[in-house]
Every structure is written in C-alpha cells, then in structure tokens.
Amino acid sequence: MATYAIGDIQGCYDELMGLLDQVGFSDTDSLWLAGDLVNRGPQSLRVLRFIKSLGNRATTVLGNHDLHLLALHYGATLDKRNNTLQPILQADDREELMDWLRFRPMLIDNAELGYVMTHAGIPHIWSLRKARKRAEEVEIILQSHLAGEFFKHMYGNKPDQWNRKIEGWSRLRLITNYFTRMRFITQDGRLEFSGNGGLGSAPKGFLPWYLAQREEPLERTQLFGHWAALGEIQHDGVIALDTGCVWGNKLTTFRLEDGALFSQSCDAYSRKPRTSTQAS
C-alpha cells in the first residue's frame, strides 16, 4: 500500500497513465492530487472521469482551474480563451462530474503520514488549525445551494491581505486566493498576483510564500502545485509538485511513505500561458 502525491495534471491523461504505470500503481495504492486536474491539456474529461472512478482511493484538492471549470458550469463566467473545457461542459455526465468536483476539499491533512496538501500552499500567517478552519469555510459554501452565488463573487484580486474582520464574499474570495493562487507574498501577508516566474522574478517587497517566516510551526510537510516555474523543489518542509507537464516538461509524483520521486516526460499542448486573473 502506497500513497502517491501528484502535481498539476491539467488534462494530460496519457502522461498520467504513463506515470501510474511507471510506479506500478495497484488496487491497494491511493493518490493525493494537488488540484488543477483540468484545462490547457487535451483530455480533461478523461482525467476527471478516471480520478472520479477511483473513489476513495483518490483525494484531490481544488485548484484555480478546477474552480474556473465549476464557475463555467454555473454560468458565473465565460470561457473566452480556448475550448479545452468544452468536452466536459458538453458531456452527458456533466452534472455528475461537476457535483463530484465541487465536493472536493481545499485542504488534505494526514497527521499519521505527516503531510498536508493544498493547491498553492498555506500562507505563513495561518497555523494548521486556522488553515483547516479557513478551508472549511469555503468548502461549506461550495457544497451548499450557495455554490452558484459563490462563483459569481470568486474572481478578483481584492482584498489581498488577511484580516479576520473581513466578512462575506470578500472573505471567501481571499481565502480561496491564498489556497489556490498564491505565489509571492509580503511578510505581513499581502498577496501579489502578477508574478508567476521563478524565484528571481519576485516583485519588489515580495518573496516566495514558503520563504516567509511562519508565525507558528506548521507541524506538517507541505505538498503543493500551481507554480510550474519552480520546478522540482524540496525546501525546509515544503515540496513543490507542479513540474509543468502541460508545458512539455514532466509530470511528477512523490511517494509519501518513503519520499521517492518519479517523473513522466510530457508533450507540450500550449506554449502561451493564460493571463486570466483566476486561471493564472
């Protein structure tokens, strides 16, 4: 029995199958997925159907591209960039898939294994206890009759700094942005959304979120995706898993029980990164 954590798949179904074959993924093994199952790559529908078919053997956190797909499903936004998500929106099992997707968590935590996973990371201003509570706030809304209303208010870069007094949709938007869009941050917790390059591209006054001094020890090793420009990084309690499969690099998995890394080479499906505020 092994647990494999995998970075952003983004519709790269064939590469996912190749990676699972490489590690000998069996009926007794399980997956942790860092979100962004869909978009940019050519087979998002097959990825969703496969992960859903695994039942409790696969646990995925929600990424910004997954949330964008749900927003499209609810009619809260329009897809003006390409049609990689159209096969899902036109599928006979669309409703079933979207209902399954919106019930995925924002955060996975396993004390026994010693790992926690979110799509983009956990900001240094939150303890693990607070992060779990913030994740639950969003999950409760997503899994309720208010999901459609949430997606109408999800997009945007403001507010960009945590304050526990923030309420309503602004609070939920900010929590979502920390968990699914965070890259660069200030020591006092202000987010920056334009930078998506490597470590040397930090805007003035900002630093990579995982290099900020934590207010409290997190008690877990963090697994995250979202930031393909980082590549394969293991740094002082954080492990980056998005190694840019959709850009022609590789798809990476980390075996939680022994720390072994495996990678599958990938073909590039798109060379032009998107500029959408929510899908970046």
XYZ file of C-alpha atoms in Angstrom:
280
model
C 0.000 0.000 0.000
C 1.472 3.330 -1.090
C 0.262 6.905 -1.362
C 1.362 8.912 -4.396
C 1.076 12.718 -4.445
C 0.882 14.117 -7.985
C 1.223 17.681 -9.237
C -0.992 19.574 -11.692
C -2.280 17.211 -14.404
C -4.202 19.832 -16.415
C -5.803 17.412 -18.831
C -2.641 15.389 -19.569
C -4.321 11.994 -19.309
C -1.808 9.934 -21.296
C 1.084 11.220 -19.194
C -0.840 10.435 -16.018
C -1.371 6.863 -17.184
C 2.312 6.586 -18.059
C 3.321 7.820 -14.615
C 0.992 5.388 -12.849
C 2.317 2.531 -14.959
C 5.864 3.540 -14.088
C 5.244 3.315 -10.320
C 3.181 0.146 -10.626
C 0.050 1.781 -9.239
C -2.161 -1.012 -7.888
C -5.619 -1.520 -6.411
C -4.181 -1.134 -2.910
C -2.491 2.227 -3.627
C -4.000 5.699 -3.342
C -3.493 9.156 -4.836
C -3.239 12.659 -3.445
C -3.723 15.186 -6.235
C -2.607 18.811 -5.957
C -5.519 20.217 -7.975
C -5.779 21.664 -11.478
C -6.907 18.356 -12.880
C -8.235 20.169 -15.929
C -7.574 22.834 -18.568
C -4.859 23.582 -21.152
C -4.212 19.907 -21.880
C -6.290 17.917 -24.393
C -8.024 15.284 -22.233
C -9.531 16.985 -19.196
C -12.731 14.946 -19.449
C -10.841 11.647 -19.336
C -8.812 12.849 -16.362
C -11.935 13.797 -14.404
C -13.700 10.527 -15.192
C -10.662 8.466 -14.234
C -9.999 10.226 -10.925
C -13.683 10.048 -10.002
C -13.740 6.324 -10.848
C -11.066 5.660 -8.209
C -13.493 6.586 -5.454
C -11.902 6.883 -2.019
C -8.516 5.839 -3.427
C -8.082 9.323 -4.913
C -8.256 12.560 -2.953
C -7.810 15.838 -4.794
C -7.755 19.388 -3.532
C -9.354 22.088 -5.658
C -7.103 24.230 -7.823
C -7.873 27.532 -9.528
C -8.510 25.822 -12.886
C -10.913 23.357 -11.271
C -12.783 26.271 -9.705
C -12.840 28.038 -13.077
C -14.468 24.978 -14.620
C -17.112 24.995 -11.888
C -17.718 28.704 -12.471
C -18.290 27.958 -16.160
C -20.670 25.170 -15.235
C -22.697 27.530 -13.044
C -22.718 30.247 -15.699
C -20.772 32.657 -13.478
C -18.156 33.419 -16.155
C -17.399 32.842 -19.824
C -14.501 30.878 -21.296
C -13.032 33.345 -23.783
C -9.606 31.739 -24.229
C -9.891 28.245 -25.684
C -12.165 25.230 -25.751
C -10.237 22.644 -23.722
C -13.065 22.550 -21.170
C -15.892 22.283 -23.701
C -15.859 18.453 -23.845
C -16.671 18.430 -20.119
C -19.413 21.026 -20.450
C -20.921 19.044 -23.332
C -20.600 15.617 -21.700
C -23.653 13.512 -20.841
C -22.291 13.069 -17.318
C -21.504 16.770 -16.839
C -23.837 17.216 -13.854
C -22.474 14.172 -12.090
C -18.871 15.215 -12.670
C -19.449 18.799 -11.535
C -21.294 17.693 -8.429
C -18.393 15.384 -7.588
C -15.849 18.144 -8.230
C -17.456 20.773 -6.018
C -17.358 18.338 -3.095
C -13.561 18.064 -3.272
C -11.691 19.686 -0.338
C -9.485 22.759 -0.296
C -7.018 21.038 2.049
C -5.922 17.470 2.788
C -4.238 16.733 6.125
C -2.873 13.441 7.429
C -1.207 13.511 10.828
C -0.066 9.890 10.612
C 1.806 10.428 7.356
C 2.876 13.937 8.391
C 1.753 15.760 5.229
C -0.726 18.474 4.331
C -1.690 19.411 0.780
C -3.305 22.476 -0.771
C -3.128 23.649 -4.368
C -0.915 26.729 -3.917
C 0.218 26.443 -0.296
C -0.679 27.608 3.206
C 0.309 31.194 3.995
C 2.730 31.715 6.866
C 0.179 33.880 8.703
C -2.053 30.847 9.427
C -1.407 27.920 11.735
C -2.530 24.495 10.542
C -5.600 24.753 12.770
C -6.555 28.105 11.262
C -5.880 26.868 7.734
C -8.208 23.917 8.254
C -10.931 26.259 9.534
C -10.479 28.672 6.607
C -10.638 25.766 4.148
C -13.823 24.534 5.776
C -15.448 27.948 5.349
C -15.068 27.699 1.576
C -15.973 24.010 1.433
C -19.253 24.576 3.279
C -20.346 27.156 0.699
C -19.191 25.101 -2.297
C -21.144 22.094 -1.056
C -24.311 24.078 -0.435
C -27.078 25.657 -2.536
C -24.988 28.861 -2.473
C -22.269 27.429 -4.728
C -23.519 29.287 -7.792
C -23.561 32.567 -5.895
C -20.027 31.937 -4.645
C -18.703 31.648 -8.198
C -20.280 34.977 -9.129
C -18.090 36.596 -6.449
C -14.963 34.411 -6.708
C -12.968 36.364 -9.293
C -10.804 39.309 -8.272
C -7.585 40.337 -6.530
C -9.079 42.320 -3.663
C -8.866 42.118 -0.755
C -5.262 40.967 -0.960
C -4.299 40.818 2.738
C -5.816 38.766 5.522
C -7.806 40.430 8.258
C -10.051 38.263 10.404
C -12.680 41.021 10.365
C -13.252 40.630 6.615
C -16.649 39.069 6.038
C -18.937 37.705 3.345
C -17.893 37.047 -0.229
C -14.740 39.150 0.149
C -13.543 36.858 2.930
C -14.257 33.711 0.914
C -12.568 35.183 -2.185
C -9.423 35.984 -0.202
C -9.277 32.550 1.437
C -9.688 30.952 -1.989
C -6.904 33.107 -3.428
C -4.496 32.125 -0.637
C -5.156 28.426 -1.182
C -5.297 28.386 -4.995
C -3.437 31.402 -6.471
C -0.666 32.322 -4.013
C 2.919 32.645 -5.230
C 4.546 35.826 -3.914
C 3.664 37.410 -0.584
C 4.912 40.004 1.912
C 5.905 39.149 5.449
C 2.668 40.742 6.661
C 0.616 38.531 4.349
C -0.187 40.680 1.310
C -0.578 38.707 -1.919
C 0.778 39.640 -5.340
C -0.885 38.142 -8.416
C 1.078 39.327 -11.461
C 4.286 37.384 -10.855
C 4.363 33.751 -11.970
C 8.018 33.262 -12.861
C 10.770 31.619 -10.861
C 12.328 32.705 -7.592
C 14.264 35.536 -9.218
C 11.096 37.189 -10.524
C 9.713 38.307 -7.157
C 8.289 41.848 -7.317
C 9.935 44.390 -5.039
C 8.949 43.858 -1.424
C 7.602 40.342 -2.038
C 9.098 36.896 -1.545
C 8.026 33.334 -2.375
C 5.319 32.440 0.121
C 7.180 29.443 1.539
C 10.242 31.567 2.409
C 8.254 33.887 4.676
C 8.815 33.416 8.403
C 5.935 31.406 9.839
C 4.164 32.733 12.900
C 3.682 29.170 14.190
C 5.292 25.864 13.136
C 3.008 24.051 10.704
C 3.688 20.555 12.122
C 3.477 19.007 8.635
C 5.419 18.863 5.406
C 3.501 20.859 2.795
C 2.752 19.454 -0.647
C 1.583 21.920 -3.291
C 1.322 22.506 -7.039
C 0.283 25.602 -9.007
C 3.762 27.082 -9.571
C 5.292 25.314 -12.567
C 8.182 27.785 -12.839
C 9.596 26.493 -9.539
C 10.150 23.039 -10.933
C 11.013 20.252 -8.531
C 11.708 21.810 -5.121
C 12.073 20.333 -1.658
C 12.804 23.115 0.811
C 12.515 23.112 4.608
C 9.126 21.486 4.976
C 7.677 22.166 1.510
C 7.598 20.025 -1.627
C 6.587 21.535 -4.979
C 4.887 19.081 -7.313
C 3.883 21.108 -10.392
C 6.692 20.380 -12.823
C 4.966 21.804 -15.901
C 3.657 18.747 -17.708
C 1.307 20.796 -19.873
C 4.248 22.981 -20.989
C 6.199 19.957 -22.224
C 8.260 19.282 -19.098
C 7.216 16.404 -16.853
C 4.537 15.076 -14.523
C 5.868 14.273 -11.070
C 4.738 12.095 -8.195
C 6.085 11.867 -4.649
C 5.548 8.688 -2.626
C 4.599 9.786 0.853
C 5.773 6.677 2.688
C 9.447 6.880 1.673
C 9.909 10.188 -0.166
C 10.689 8.596 -3.535
C 10.182 10.827 -6.605
C 9.116 9.633 -10.049
C 8.583 11.636 -13.248
C 6.973 11.089 -16.641
C 8.094 13.169 -19.620
C 5.344 15.203 -21.291
C 4.418 16.690 -24.640
C 3.567 20.395 -24.806
C -0.017 21.267 -25.714
C 0.132 25.055 -25.434
C 3.042 27.457 -25.352
C 1.104 30.565 -24.305
C 0.356 30.870 -20.581
C -3.013 32.390 -19.807
C -3.421 35.833 -18.368
C -6.805 35.370 -16.669
C -6.789 36.657 -13.082
C -8.303 33.464 -11.709
C -6.717 30.905 -14.010
C -3.125 32.073 -13.663
